[in-house]
XYZ file of C-alpha atoms in Angstrom:
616
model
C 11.820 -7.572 22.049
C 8.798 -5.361 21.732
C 5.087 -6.219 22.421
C 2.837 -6.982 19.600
C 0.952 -3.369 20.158
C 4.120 -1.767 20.803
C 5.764 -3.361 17.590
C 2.963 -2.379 15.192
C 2.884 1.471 16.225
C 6.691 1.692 16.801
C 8.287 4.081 13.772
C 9.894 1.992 10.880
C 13.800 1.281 11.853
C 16.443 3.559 9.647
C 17.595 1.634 6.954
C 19.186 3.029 3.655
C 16.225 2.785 1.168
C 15.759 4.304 -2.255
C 12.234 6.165 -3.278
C 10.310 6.907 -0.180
C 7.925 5.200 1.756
C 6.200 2.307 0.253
C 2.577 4.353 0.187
C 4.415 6.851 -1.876
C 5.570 4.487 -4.029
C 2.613 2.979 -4.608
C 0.222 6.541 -5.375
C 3.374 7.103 -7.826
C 2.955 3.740 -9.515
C -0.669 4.151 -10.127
C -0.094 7.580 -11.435
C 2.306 5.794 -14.210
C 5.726 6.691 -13.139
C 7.526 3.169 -12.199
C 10.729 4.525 -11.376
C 11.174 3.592 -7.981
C 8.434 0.779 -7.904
C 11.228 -0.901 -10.521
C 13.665 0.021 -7.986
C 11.636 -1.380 -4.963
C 10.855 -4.676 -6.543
C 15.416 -4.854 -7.264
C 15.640 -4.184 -3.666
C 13.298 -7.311 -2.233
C 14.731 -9.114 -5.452
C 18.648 -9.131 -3.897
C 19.308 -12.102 -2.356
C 21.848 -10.062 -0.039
C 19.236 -7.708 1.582
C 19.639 -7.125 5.291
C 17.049 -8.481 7.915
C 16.607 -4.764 9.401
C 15.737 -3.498 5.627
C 13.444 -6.259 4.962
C 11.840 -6.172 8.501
C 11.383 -1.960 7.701
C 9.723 -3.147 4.133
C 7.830 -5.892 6.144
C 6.494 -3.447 8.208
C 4.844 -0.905 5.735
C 3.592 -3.561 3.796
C 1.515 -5.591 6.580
C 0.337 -1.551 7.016
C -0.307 -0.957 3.496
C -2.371 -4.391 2.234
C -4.864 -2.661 1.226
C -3.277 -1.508 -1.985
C -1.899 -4.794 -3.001
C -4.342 -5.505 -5.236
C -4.876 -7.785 -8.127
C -3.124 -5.256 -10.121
C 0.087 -5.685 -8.187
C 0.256 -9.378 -8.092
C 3.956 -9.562 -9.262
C 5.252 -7.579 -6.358
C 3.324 -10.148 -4.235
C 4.942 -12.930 -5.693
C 8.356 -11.456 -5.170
C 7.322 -10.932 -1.492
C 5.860 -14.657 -1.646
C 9.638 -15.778 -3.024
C 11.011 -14.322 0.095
C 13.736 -16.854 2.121
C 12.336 -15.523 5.161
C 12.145 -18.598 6.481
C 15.933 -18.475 6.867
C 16.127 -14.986 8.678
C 15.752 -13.553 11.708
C 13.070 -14.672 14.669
C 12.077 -10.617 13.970
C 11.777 -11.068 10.245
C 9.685 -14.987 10.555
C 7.356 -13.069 12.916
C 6.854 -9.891 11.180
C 6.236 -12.157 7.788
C 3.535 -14.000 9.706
C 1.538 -10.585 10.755
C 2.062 -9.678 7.069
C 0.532 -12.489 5.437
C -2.129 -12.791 7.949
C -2.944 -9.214 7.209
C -3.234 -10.079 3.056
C -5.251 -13.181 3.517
C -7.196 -11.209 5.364
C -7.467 -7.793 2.903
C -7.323 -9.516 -0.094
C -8.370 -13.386 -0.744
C -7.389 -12.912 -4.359
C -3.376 -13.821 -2.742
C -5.342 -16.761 -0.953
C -3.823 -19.267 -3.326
C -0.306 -18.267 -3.804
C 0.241 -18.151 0.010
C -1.111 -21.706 0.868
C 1.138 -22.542 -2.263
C 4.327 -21.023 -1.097
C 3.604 -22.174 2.748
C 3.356 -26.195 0.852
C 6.052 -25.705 -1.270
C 8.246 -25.523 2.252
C 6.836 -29.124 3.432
C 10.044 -31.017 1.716
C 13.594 -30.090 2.510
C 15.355 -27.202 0.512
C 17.050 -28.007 -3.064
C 20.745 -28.267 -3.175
C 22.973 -28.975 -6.012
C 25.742 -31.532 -5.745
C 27.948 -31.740 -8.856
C 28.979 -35.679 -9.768
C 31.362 -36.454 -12.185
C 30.838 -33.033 -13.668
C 26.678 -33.521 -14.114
C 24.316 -31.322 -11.068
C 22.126 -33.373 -9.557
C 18.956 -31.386 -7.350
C 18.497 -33.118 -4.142
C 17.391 -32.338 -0.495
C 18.926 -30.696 1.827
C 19.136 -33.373 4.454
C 21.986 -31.407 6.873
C 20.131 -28.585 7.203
C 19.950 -28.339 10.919
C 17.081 -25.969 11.194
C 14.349 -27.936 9.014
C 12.582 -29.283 12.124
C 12.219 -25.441 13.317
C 11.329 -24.404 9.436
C 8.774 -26.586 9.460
C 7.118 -25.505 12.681
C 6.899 -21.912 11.216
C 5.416 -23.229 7.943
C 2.605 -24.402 10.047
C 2.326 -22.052 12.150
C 1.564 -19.439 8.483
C -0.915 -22.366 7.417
C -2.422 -22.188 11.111
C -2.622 -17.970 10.663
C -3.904 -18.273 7.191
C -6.933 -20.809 8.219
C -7.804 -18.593 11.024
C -8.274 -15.578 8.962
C -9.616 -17.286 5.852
C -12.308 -20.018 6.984
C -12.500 -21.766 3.715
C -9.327 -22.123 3.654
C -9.599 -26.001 3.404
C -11.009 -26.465 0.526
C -8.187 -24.317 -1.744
C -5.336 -25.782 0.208
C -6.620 -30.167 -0.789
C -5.993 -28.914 -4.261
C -2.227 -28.027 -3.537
C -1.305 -30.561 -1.186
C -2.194 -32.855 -4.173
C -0.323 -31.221 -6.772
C 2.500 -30.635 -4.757
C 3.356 -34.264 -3.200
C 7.269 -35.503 -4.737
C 7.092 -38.231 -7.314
C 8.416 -41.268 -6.396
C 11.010 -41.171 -7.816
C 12.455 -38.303 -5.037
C 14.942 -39.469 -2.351
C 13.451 -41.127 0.697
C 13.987 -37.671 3.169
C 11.710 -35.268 0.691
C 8.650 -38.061 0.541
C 9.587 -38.763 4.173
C 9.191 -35.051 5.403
C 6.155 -33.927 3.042
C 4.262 -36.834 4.244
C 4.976 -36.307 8.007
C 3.785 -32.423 7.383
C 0.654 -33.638 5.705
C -0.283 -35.671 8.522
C 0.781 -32.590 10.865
C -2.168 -30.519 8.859
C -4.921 -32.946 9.427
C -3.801 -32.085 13.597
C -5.643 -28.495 13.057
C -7.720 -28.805 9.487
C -9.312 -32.231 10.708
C -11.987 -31.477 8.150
C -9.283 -32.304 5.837
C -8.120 -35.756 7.583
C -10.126 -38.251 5.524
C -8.900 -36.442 2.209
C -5.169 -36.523 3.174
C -5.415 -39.346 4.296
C -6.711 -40.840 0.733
C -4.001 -38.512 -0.771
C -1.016 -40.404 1.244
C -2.770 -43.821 0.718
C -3.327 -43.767 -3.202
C 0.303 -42.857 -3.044
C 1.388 -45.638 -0.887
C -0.566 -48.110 -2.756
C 1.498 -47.214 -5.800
C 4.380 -47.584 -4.648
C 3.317 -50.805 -3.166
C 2.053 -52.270 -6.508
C 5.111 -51.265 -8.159
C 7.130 -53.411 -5.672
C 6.166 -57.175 -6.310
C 6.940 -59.051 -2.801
C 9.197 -61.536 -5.175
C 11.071 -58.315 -6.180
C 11.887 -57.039 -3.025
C 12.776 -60.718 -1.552
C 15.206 -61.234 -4.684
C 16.782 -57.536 -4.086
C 17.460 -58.475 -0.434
C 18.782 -61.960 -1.303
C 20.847 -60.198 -3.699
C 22.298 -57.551 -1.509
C 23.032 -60.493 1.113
C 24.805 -62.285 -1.309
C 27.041 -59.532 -1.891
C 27.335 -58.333 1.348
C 28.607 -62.166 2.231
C 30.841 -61.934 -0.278
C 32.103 -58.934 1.153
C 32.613 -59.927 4.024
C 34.610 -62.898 3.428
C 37.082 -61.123 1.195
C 38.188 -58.589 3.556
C 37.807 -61.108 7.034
C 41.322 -60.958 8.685
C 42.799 -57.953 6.243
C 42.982 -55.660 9.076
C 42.946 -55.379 13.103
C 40.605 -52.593 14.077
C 40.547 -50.462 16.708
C 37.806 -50.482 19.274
C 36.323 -47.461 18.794
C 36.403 -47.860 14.916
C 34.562 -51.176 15.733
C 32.224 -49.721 17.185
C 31.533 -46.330 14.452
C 31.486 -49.802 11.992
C 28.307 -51.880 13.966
C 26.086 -48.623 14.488
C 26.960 -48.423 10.303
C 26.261 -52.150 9.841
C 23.030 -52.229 12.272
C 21.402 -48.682 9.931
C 22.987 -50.326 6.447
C 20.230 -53.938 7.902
C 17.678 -52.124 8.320
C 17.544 -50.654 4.897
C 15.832 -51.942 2.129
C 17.609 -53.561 -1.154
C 14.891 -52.215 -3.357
C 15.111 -48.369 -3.514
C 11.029 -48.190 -4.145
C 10.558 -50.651 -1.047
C 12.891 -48.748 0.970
C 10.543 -45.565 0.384
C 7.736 -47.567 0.877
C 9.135 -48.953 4.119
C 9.736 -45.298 6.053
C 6.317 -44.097 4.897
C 4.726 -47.099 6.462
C 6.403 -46.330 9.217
C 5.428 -42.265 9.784
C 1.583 -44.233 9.018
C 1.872 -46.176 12.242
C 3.212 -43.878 14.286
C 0.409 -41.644 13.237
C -2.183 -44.019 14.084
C -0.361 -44.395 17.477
C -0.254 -41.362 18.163
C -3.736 -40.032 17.153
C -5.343 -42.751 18.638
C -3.699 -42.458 22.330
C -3.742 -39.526 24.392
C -0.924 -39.956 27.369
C -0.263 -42.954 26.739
C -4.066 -44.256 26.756
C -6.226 -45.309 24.087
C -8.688 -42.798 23.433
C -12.098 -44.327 22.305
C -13.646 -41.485 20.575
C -10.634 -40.078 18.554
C -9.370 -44.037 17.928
C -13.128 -44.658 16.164
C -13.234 -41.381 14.530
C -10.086 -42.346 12.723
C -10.841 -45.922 12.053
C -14.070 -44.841 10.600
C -11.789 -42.547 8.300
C -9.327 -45.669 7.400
C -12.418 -48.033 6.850
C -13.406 -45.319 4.348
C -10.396 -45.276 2.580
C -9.781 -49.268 2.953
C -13.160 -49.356 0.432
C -12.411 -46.989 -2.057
C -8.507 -47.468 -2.611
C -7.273 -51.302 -0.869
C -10.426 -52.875 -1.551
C -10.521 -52.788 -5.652
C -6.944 -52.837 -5.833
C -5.520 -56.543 -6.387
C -2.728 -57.775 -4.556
C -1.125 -54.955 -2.810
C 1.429 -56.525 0.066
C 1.501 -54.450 2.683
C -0.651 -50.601 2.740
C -3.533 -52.773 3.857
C -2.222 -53.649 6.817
C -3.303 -50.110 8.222
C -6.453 -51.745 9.160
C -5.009 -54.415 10.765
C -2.338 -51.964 12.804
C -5.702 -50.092 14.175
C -7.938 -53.343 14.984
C -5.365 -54.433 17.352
C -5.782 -51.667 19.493
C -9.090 -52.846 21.042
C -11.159 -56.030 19.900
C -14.275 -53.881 19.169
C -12.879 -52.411 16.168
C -11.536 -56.219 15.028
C -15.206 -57.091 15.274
C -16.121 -54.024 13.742
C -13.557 -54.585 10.930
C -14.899 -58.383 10.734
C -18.608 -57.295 9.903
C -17.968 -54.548 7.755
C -15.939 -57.509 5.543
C -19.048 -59.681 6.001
C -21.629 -57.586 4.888
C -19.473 -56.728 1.395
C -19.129 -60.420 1.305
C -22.935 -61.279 1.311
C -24.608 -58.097 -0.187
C -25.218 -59.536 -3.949
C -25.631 -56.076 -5.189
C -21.887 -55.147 -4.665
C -19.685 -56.396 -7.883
C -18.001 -60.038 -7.476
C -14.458 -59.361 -7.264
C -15.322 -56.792 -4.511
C -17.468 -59.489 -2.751
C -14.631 -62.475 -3.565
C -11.117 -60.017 -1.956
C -13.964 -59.455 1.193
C -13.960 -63.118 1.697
C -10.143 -63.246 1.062
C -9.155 -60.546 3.994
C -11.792 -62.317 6.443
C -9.791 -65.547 6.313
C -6.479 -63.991 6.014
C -7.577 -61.594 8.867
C -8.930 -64.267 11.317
C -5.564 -66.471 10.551
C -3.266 -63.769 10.936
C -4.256 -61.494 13.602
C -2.799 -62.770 17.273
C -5.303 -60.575 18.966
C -8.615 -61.817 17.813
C -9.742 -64.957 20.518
C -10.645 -68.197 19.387
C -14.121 -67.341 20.033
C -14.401 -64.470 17.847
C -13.312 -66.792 15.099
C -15.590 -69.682 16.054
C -18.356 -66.901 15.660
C -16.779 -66.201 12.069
C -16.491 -69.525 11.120
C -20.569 -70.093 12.018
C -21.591 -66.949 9.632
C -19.391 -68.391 6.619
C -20.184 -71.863 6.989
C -24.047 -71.071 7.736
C -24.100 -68.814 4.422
C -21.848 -71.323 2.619
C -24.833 -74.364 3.347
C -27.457 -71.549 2.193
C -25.783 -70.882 -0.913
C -25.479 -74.428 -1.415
C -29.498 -74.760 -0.692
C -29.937 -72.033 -3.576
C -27.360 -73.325 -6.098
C -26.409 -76.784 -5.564
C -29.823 -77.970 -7.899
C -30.703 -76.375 -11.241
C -28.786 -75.277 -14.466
C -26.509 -72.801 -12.656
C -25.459 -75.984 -10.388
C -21.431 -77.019 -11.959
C -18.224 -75.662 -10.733
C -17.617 -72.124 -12.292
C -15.580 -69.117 -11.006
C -17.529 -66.882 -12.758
C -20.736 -67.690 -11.781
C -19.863 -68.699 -8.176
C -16.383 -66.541 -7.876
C -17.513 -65.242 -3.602
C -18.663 -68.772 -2.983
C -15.223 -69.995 -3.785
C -13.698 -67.568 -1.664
C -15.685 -68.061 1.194
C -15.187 -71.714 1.270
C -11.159 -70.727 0.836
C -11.513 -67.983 4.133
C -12.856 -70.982 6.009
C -10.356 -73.367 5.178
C -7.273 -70.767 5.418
C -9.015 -70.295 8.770
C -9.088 -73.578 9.499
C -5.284 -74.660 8.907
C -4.164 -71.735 10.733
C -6.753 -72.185 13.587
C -7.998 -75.477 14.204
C -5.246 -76.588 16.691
C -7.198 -73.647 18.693
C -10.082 -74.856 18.395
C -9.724 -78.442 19.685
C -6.859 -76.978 22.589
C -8.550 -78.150 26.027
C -11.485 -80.001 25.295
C -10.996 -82.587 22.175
C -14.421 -83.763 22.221
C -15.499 -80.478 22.544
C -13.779 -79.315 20.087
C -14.357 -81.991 17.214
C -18.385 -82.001 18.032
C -17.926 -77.985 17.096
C -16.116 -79.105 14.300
C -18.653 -81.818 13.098
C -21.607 -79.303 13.632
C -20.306 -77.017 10.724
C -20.898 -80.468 8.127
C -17.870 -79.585 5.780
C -18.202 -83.048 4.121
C -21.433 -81.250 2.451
C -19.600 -78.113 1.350
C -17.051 -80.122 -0.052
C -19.122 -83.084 -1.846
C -21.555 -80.452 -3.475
C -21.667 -79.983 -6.893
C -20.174 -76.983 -7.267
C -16.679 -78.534 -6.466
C -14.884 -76.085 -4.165
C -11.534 -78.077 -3.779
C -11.393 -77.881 -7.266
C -11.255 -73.990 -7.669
C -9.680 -73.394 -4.215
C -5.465 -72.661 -4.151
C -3.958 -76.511 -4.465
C -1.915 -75.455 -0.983
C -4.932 -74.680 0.478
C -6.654 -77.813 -0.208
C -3.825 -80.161 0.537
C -3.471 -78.904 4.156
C -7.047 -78.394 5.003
C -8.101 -82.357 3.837
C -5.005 -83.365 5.831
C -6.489 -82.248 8.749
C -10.080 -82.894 7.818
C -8.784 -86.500 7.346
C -7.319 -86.676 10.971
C -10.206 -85.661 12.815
C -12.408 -87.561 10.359
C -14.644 -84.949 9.703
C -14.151 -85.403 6.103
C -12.469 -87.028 3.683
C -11.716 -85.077 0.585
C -8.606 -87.219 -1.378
C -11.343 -89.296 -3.510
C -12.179 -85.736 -4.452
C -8.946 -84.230 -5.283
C -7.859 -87.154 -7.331
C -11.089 -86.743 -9.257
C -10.464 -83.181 -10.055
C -6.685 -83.835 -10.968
C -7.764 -86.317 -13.549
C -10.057 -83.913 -15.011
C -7.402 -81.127 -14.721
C -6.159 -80.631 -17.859
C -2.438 -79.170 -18.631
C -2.018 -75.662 -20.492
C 1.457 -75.841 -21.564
C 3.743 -73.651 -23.609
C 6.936 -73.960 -25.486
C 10.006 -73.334 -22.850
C 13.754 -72.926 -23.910
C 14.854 -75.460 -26.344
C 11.471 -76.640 -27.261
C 10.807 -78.373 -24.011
C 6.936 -78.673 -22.625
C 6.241 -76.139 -19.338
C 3.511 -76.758 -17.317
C 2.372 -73.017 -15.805
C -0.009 -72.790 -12.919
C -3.065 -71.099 -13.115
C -5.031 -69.856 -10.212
C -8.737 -69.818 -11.080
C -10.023 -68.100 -8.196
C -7.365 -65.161 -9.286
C -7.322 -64.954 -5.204
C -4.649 -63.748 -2.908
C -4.010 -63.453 1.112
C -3.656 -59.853 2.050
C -2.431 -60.737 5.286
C 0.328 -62.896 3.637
C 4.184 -61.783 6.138
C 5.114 -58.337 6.128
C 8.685 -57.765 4.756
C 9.850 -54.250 5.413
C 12.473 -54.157 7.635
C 11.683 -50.776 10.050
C 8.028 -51.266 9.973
C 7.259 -54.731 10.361
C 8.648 -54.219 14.240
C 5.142 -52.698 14.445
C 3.024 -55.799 12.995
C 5.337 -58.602 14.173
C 4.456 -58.834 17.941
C 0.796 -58.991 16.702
C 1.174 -61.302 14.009
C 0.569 -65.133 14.099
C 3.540 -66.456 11.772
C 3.449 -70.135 10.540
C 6.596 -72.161 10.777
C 7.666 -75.041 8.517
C 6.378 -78.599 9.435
C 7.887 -81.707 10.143
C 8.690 -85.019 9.124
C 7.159 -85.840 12.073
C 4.043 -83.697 11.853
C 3.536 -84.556 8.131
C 3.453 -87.833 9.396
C 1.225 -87.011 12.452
C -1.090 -85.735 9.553
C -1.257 -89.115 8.011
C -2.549 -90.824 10.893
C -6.478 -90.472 11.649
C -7.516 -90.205 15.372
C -9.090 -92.989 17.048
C -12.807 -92.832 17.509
C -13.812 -92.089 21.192
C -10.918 -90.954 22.083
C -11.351 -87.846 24.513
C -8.907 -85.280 25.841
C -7.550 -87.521 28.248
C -5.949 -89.062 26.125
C -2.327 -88.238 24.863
C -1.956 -86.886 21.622
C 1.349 -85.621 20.984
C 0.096 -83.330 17.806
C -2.635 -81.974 20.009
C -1.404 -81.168 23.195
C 2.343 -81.128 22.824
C 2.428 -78.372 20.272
C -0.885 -76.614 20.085
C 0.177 -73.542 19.407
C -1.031 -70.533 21.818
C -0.805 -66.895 20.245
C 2.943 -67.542 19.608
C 2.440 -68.565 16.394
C 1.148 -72.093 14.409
C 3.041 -74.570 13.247
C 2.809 -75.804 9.781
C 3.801 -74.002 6.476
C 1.806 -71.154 5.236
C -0.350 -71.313 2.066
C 0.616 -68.340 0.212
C -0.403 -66.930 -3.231
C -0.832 -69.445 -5.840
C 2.443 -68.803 -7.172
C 4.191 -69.950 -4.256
C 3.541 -73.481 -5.678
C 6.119 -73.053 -8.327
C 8.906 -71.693 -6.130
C 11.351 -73.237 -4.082
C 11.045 -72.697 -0.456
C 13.488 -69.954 0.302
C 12.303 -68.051 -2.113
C 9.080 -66.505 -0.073
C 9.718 -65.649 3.510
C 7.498 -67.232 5.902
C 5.570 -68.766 3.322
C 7.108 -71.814 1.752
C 6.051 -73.537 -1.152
C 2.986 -76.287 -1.320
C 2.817 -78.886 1.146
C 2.384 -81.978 0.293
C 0.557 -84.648 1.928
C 0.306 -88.106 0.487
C -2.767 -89.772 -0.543
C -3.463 -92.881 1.880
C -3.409 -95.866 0.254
């Protein structure tokens, strides 16, 4: 192959051509005969032109930009519409000198180049005919996509280097041009994994793109309920069972089929039932890996690029997760990057805390703060019981404060909408405290209950504002069985108070008959709550502190108060015998307020309500 130089003043290769060279063409044009600029615009037009004649046409026109004007826009766009992506290694590179060379010449083309470069980002259209109606879809077996894409970055690349604002004309496009939804799995898949590729050598770009693939991640997410996706899979396994049983013993297979049929089973597992999950679940996926990947260099964390891009996801975590209610599983971004180094857990931790107790930012914003500290501090593995015994002391030392400021005067009854981030601060610290408390009393019980004792719950809970009241009924349950154990407080007097206050809304079921529904006054959720997609959550599990059902014999253990003066020398089966260390906690997990009117399968790895009976 020739040298660059030696390329670019070679002679143009013999090739049968109509009308001259493409400078005579051109003067002719402008003088008014089209003849053979009609003829030249067939020629690039046939989808059967040779790579030699289109590398000779290539040629003159990288040498003749300067005439392809405004005026001549069309023949652009037919040189734009070129599959040169699918020639020759001569043709890609001689189509990357050419539109270097136009960028370059004229900027006017700036915007139909970057738009036929992103327009490559998702797999090529085919169409597969299906009970005699087309249907578009990607190309997925087209073994030279990895090698296409390369080369479309590679034009971006050459077009940013010759065009420096190139940035801000491309954001425009990448938005317009990301696939619906609704597009198979492989075309979101591959246009989001080039989009990340861009912010590699635009990183002026990264925090936008970033929002971009986020906003559309959140939608999806939104759209797929967790109950939805938990019924789809429960679905699928029931049919999948049934299956199974009807053809069990039809046939003896041979080895080899047996084993083409588990690599089938094992792929058809780790799919989603829900088609909109299923999307959601690979995206996640190419988001982790991105994080990885930007954040380590060689294996190694890299400080400065790991807080360069967590400054970019905290930026995005307040303008898209933050105001959006209930999402189930985009937010855990944040929590994916925190776990790389405690530092940025901490960092994470106060940047929650100071939304939580600035009064100037709106109350919902201030109340789903408070609900990601507590879901954060019971859910994260990697944050040490001492960074949450540091937590606990701001929320509980704001919590007496606001109680200082509120708890006398006209503004001093239970109401969500006057007190709606005091509610869900005194919810983060009891979440916390369920999850967390076996923690905190592990190796030194006396220790451990006078730090418990110091942060004077009986006061939160006995002021007038009533937070077991307004808190999630699973919530409260669990955190004044414990509280009752360790005597720290007893809130049952309270609770049946409030329930005999609590007055029934009820509507007409089927038939006539009386339904209670649940409401949840706080309107508060757990962010945190168990990750169900299937490929990514291999990422989160190993870093995520699960909650397993308790037993008869723990509910029990509940019941019974501790002796006072006993100290750590003492046994105490429920203490010692199954504090739980990072492995996990063991109890059942307080979900969303609806899991109180669900049966326990229903919600993985967050049953239903516990319930702990009053003492008598």
């Amino acid at each position: 192959m020739l040298g660059a130089d030696e390329f670019i003043s070679s002679p143009p290769r013999k090739t049968v051509r109509f009308g001259g060279t493409l400078s005579e063409i051109l003067l002719k044009y402008e003088k008014g005969d089209t003849t053979d600029f009609e003829l030249l615009k067939h020629q690039l037009s046939d989808p059967d032109i040779k790579d030699a004649q289109l590398l000779n046409w290539l040629h003159e026109f990288r040498a003749s930009v300067t005439y392809l004007t405004k005026e001549l826009e069309q023949l652009v766009n037919i040189l734009l519409k070129l599959p040169w992506l699918r020639r020759s290694r001569e043709v890609v590179e001689e189509y990357l000198g050419f539109l270097g060379n136009l960028v370059s010449a004229q900027t006017v083309h700036l915007r139909p180049c970057l738009r036929m470069i992103v327009s490559q980002f998702v797999p090529p259209r085919i169409t597969v005919r299906e009970d005699d109606v087309d249907i578009s879809d990607s190309d997925d077996d087209d073994e030279n996509i990895s090698e296409n894409f390369n080369t479309c970055h590679r034009a971006l690349q050459t077009v940013a280097r010759y065009v420096p604002s190139t940035p801000q004309f491309l954001m425009p496009i990448l938005v317009e041009f990301f696939p619906f939804i609704n597009k198979s799995e492989r075309t979101l898949e591959c246009y989001v994994h080039n989009l990340l590729r861009v912010t590699v050598y635009l990183p002026t770009l990264r925090l936008q793109i970033l929002e971009l693939i986020i906003e559309k991640l959140l939608k999806l997410d939104v759209s797929t309920p967790q109950q939805d996706i938990e019924d789809a899979e429960e679905t699928a396994n029931n049919c999948a069972n049934e299956e199974k049983s009807t053809e069990e013993g039809l046939f003896d297979m041979e080895e080899d089929e047996d084993r083409k049929g588990d690599k089938v089973v094992s792929a058809s597992i780790e799919r989603m039932a829900h088609p909109l999950a299923e999307r959601l679940d690979i995206l996640m996926t190419i988001l982790f890996s991105y994080i990885k990947d930007v954040c380590h260099v060689d294996g190694k964390l890299d400080i400065s690029n790991t807080k360069d891009l967590y400054r970019d996801l905290v930026s995005v975590f307040d303008k898209l997760i933050l105001p959006t209610h209930a999402s189930c599983h985009v937010q855990y971004f944040m929590f994916y990057i925190c776990s790389f180094k405690l530092g940025l857990a901490e960092a994470f931790l106060d940047h929650l805390w100071k939304k939580l107790q600035d009064p100037n930012n709106p109350s919902v914003i201030r109340q789903t703060a408070g609900s990601y500290i507590g879901s954060f501090l019971a859910r994260a593995k990697f944050i040490p019981i001492i960074t949450v015994k540091a937590c606990l002391d701001l929320l509980v030392n704001w919590l007496h404060k606001y109680i200082d400021n509120q708890d006398t005067g006209a503004n001093a009854y239970c109401d969500v909408a006057l007190h709606g981030p005091f509610y869900s601060t005194c919810q983060a610290v009891f979440y916390t405290l369920i999850f967390r408390h076996k923690q905190l009393l592990d190796g030194n019980l006396r220790k451990g209950l006078s730090y418990l004792q110091s942060l004077n719950f009986e006061r939160i809970v006995m002021c007038q504002l009533n937070p077991l009241k307004i808190c999630i009924p699973s919530v409260v349950n669990l955190f004044a069985a414990i509280t009752r154990k360790y005597q720290l407080v007893f809130c049952y007097t309270i609770i049946e108070r409030n329930n005999r206050q609590f007055i029934p809304v009820v509507r007409s079921g089927t038939g006539g008959d009386l339904v209670q529904t649940c409401t949840n006054p706080l309107d508060s959720f757990f962010p945190f709550d168990p990750y169900i997609l299937k490929r990514s959550k291999k990422t989160i599990d190993p870093m995520y502190q699960f909650w397993e059902e308790l037993s008869a014999e723990d509910l029990e253990d509940l019941k019974k108060p501790i002796k006072k003066g006993s100290s750590e020398d003492e046994d105490d089966d429920f203490l010692k015998g199954e504090t739980p260390q990072n492995d996990g906690v063991v109890g059942i997990a307080p979900n969303s307020y609806e899991s109180n009117t669900r049966s326990p399968v229903s919600s993985i790895g967050s049953p239903a309500d516990c319930y702990v009976p009053y003492p008598l």
